[in-house]
PDB file of C-alpha atoms in Angstrom:
ATOM      1  CA  UNK R 209       0.000   0.000   0.000  1.00  0.00           C
ATOM      2  CA  UNK R 210       1.621   3.143  -1.225  1.00  0.00           C
ATOM      3  CA  UNK R 211      -1.443   5.383  -1.242  1.00  0.00           C
ATOM      4  CA  UNK R 212      -0.729   9.089  -0.806  1.00  0.00           C
ATOM      5  CA  UNK R 213      -3.268  11.825  -0.114  1.00  0.00           C
ATOM      6  CA  UNK R 214      -2.077  14.108  -2.891  1.00  0.00           C
ATOM      7  CA  UNK R 215      -4.940  16.391  -3.962  1.00  0.00           C
ATOM      8  CA  UNK R 216      -7.604  14.341  -2.165  1.00  0.00           C
ATOM      9  CA  UNK R 217      -9.406  15.722   0.854  1.00  0.00           C
ATOM     10  CA  UNK R 218      -8.770  13.879   4.106  1.00  0.00           C
ATOM     11  CA  UNK R 219     -12.251  12.346   3.822  1.00  0.00           C
ATOM     12  CA  UNK R 220     -11.584  11.111   0.284  1.00  0.00           C
ATOM     13  CA  UNK R 221      -8.141   9.812   1.259  1.00  0.00           C
ATOM     14  CA  UNK R 222      -9.615   8.016   4.276  1.00  0.00           C
ATOM     15  CA  UNK R 223     -12.309   6.358   2.137  1.00  0.00           C
ATOM     16  CA  UNK R 224      -9.738   5.141  -0.398  1.00  0.00           C
ATOM     17  CA  UNK R 225      -7.431   3.969   2.380  1.00  0.00           C
ATOM     18  CA  UNK R 226     -10.239   1.955   4.010  1.00  0.00           C
ATOM     19  CA  UNK R 227     -11.261   0.466   0.663  1.00  0.00           C
ATOM     20  CA  UNK R 228      -7.703  -0.682  -0.025  1.00  0.00           C
ATOM     21  CA  UNK R 229      -7.201  -2.046   3.503  1.00  0.00           C
ATOM     22  CA  UNK R 230      -9.692  -4.777   2.619  1.00  0.00           C
ATOM     23  CA  UNK R 231      -6.957  -6.277   0.438  1.00  0.00           C
ATOM     24  CA  UNK R 232      -4.343  -6.220   3.197  1.00  0.00           C
ATOM     25  CA  UNK R 233      -5.390  -8.667   5.936  1.00  0.00           C
ATOM     26  CA  UNK R 234      -2.732  -7.341   8.309  1.00  0.00           C
ATOM     27  CA  UNK R 235      -4.557  -4.024   8.678  1.00  0.00           C
ATOM     28  CA  UNK R 236      -7.887  -5.711   9.429  1.00  0.00           C
ATOM     29  CA  UNK R 237      -7.008  -6.987  12.886  1.00  0.00           C
ATOM     30  CA  UNK R 238      -7.406  -5.359  16.269  1.00  0.00           C
ATOM     31  CA  UNK R 239      -3.719  -5.959  16.922  1.00  0.00           C
ATOM     32  CA  UNK R 240      -2.777  -3.918  13.848  1.00  0.00           C
ATOM     33  CA  UNK R 241      -4.744  -0.783  14.793  1.00  0.00           C
ATOM     34  CA  UNK R 242      -1.560   1.149  15.614  1.00  0.00           C
ATOM     35  CA  UNK R 243       0.132   0.028  12.382  1.00  0.00           C
ATOM     36  CA  UNK R 244      -2.940   1.091  10.417  1.00  0.00           C
ATOM     37  CA  UNK R 245      -2.838   4.559  11.982  1.00  0.00           C
ATOM     38  CA  UNK R 246       0.868   4.942  11.281  1.00  0.00           C
ATOM     39  CA  UNK R 247       0.376   3.848   7.656  1.00  0.00           C
ATOM     40  CA  UNK R 248      -2.537   6.270   7.223  1.00  0.00           C
ATOM     41  CA  UNK R 249      -0.524   9.157   8.667  1.00  0.00           C
ATOM     42  CA  UNK R 250       2.451   8.370   6.428  1.00  0.00           C
ATOM     43  CA  UNK R 251       0.303   8.986   3.338  1.00  0.00           C
ATOM     44  CA  UNK R 252      -1.028  12.346   4.452  1.00  0.00           C
ATOM     45  CA  UNK R 253       0.259  15.576   2.955  1.00  0.00           C
ATOM     46  CA  UNK R 254       3.177  16.964   4.995  1.00  0.00           C
ATOM     47  CA  UNK R 255       1.228  19.996   6.242  1.00  0.00           C
ATOM     48  CA  UNK R 256      -1.578  17.842   7.634  1.00  0.00           C
ATOM     49  CA  UNK R 257       0.785  15.179   8.920  1.00  0.00           C
ATOM     50  CA  UNK R 258       2.642  17.823  10.900  1.00  0.00           C
ATOM     51  CA  UNK R 259      -0.582  19.008  12.543  1.00  0.00           C
ATOM     52  CA  UNK R 260      -1.632  15.577  13.796  1.00  0.00           C
ATOM     53  CA  UNK R 261       1.708  13.815  14.017  1.00  0.00           C
ATOM     54  CA  UNK R 262       2.491  14.918  17.550  1.00  0.00           C
ATOM     55  CA  UNK R 263      -0.836  13.713  18.928  1.00  0.00           C
ATOM     56  CA  UNK R 264       0.030  10.057  18.170  1.00  0.00           C
ATOM     57  CA  UNK R 265      -3.600   8.993  17.770  1.00  0.00           C
ATOM     58  CA  UNK R 266      -3.676   5.216  17.571  1.00  0.00           C
ATOM     59  CA  UNK R 267      -7.418   4.620  17.199  1.00  0.00           C
ATOM     60  CA  UNK R 268      -8.273   4.657  13.496  1.00  0.00           C
ATOM     61  CA  UNK R 269     -11.858   5.990  13.762  1.00  0.00           C
ATOM     62  CA  UNK R 270     -10.599   8.854  15.936  1.00  0.00           C
ATOM     63  CA  UNK R 271      -7.744   9.593  13.545  1.00  0.00           C
ATOM     64  CA  UNK R 272      -9.990   9.826  10.506  1.00  0.00           C
TER      65      UNK R 272
END
């Protein structure tokens, strides 16, 4: 998964990210919640990533 936000809104990026996660079983487990958050954050635009990066949110629904 190399999805990047690019010109997408955060909502659009989140929807695409969730749709693609279906194909990656690792990200569909409770144990992988932190990994999923880190992966999501890594694809955000730098300006947005900087705003939320320090909060270290590790609950995917809260992050999105």
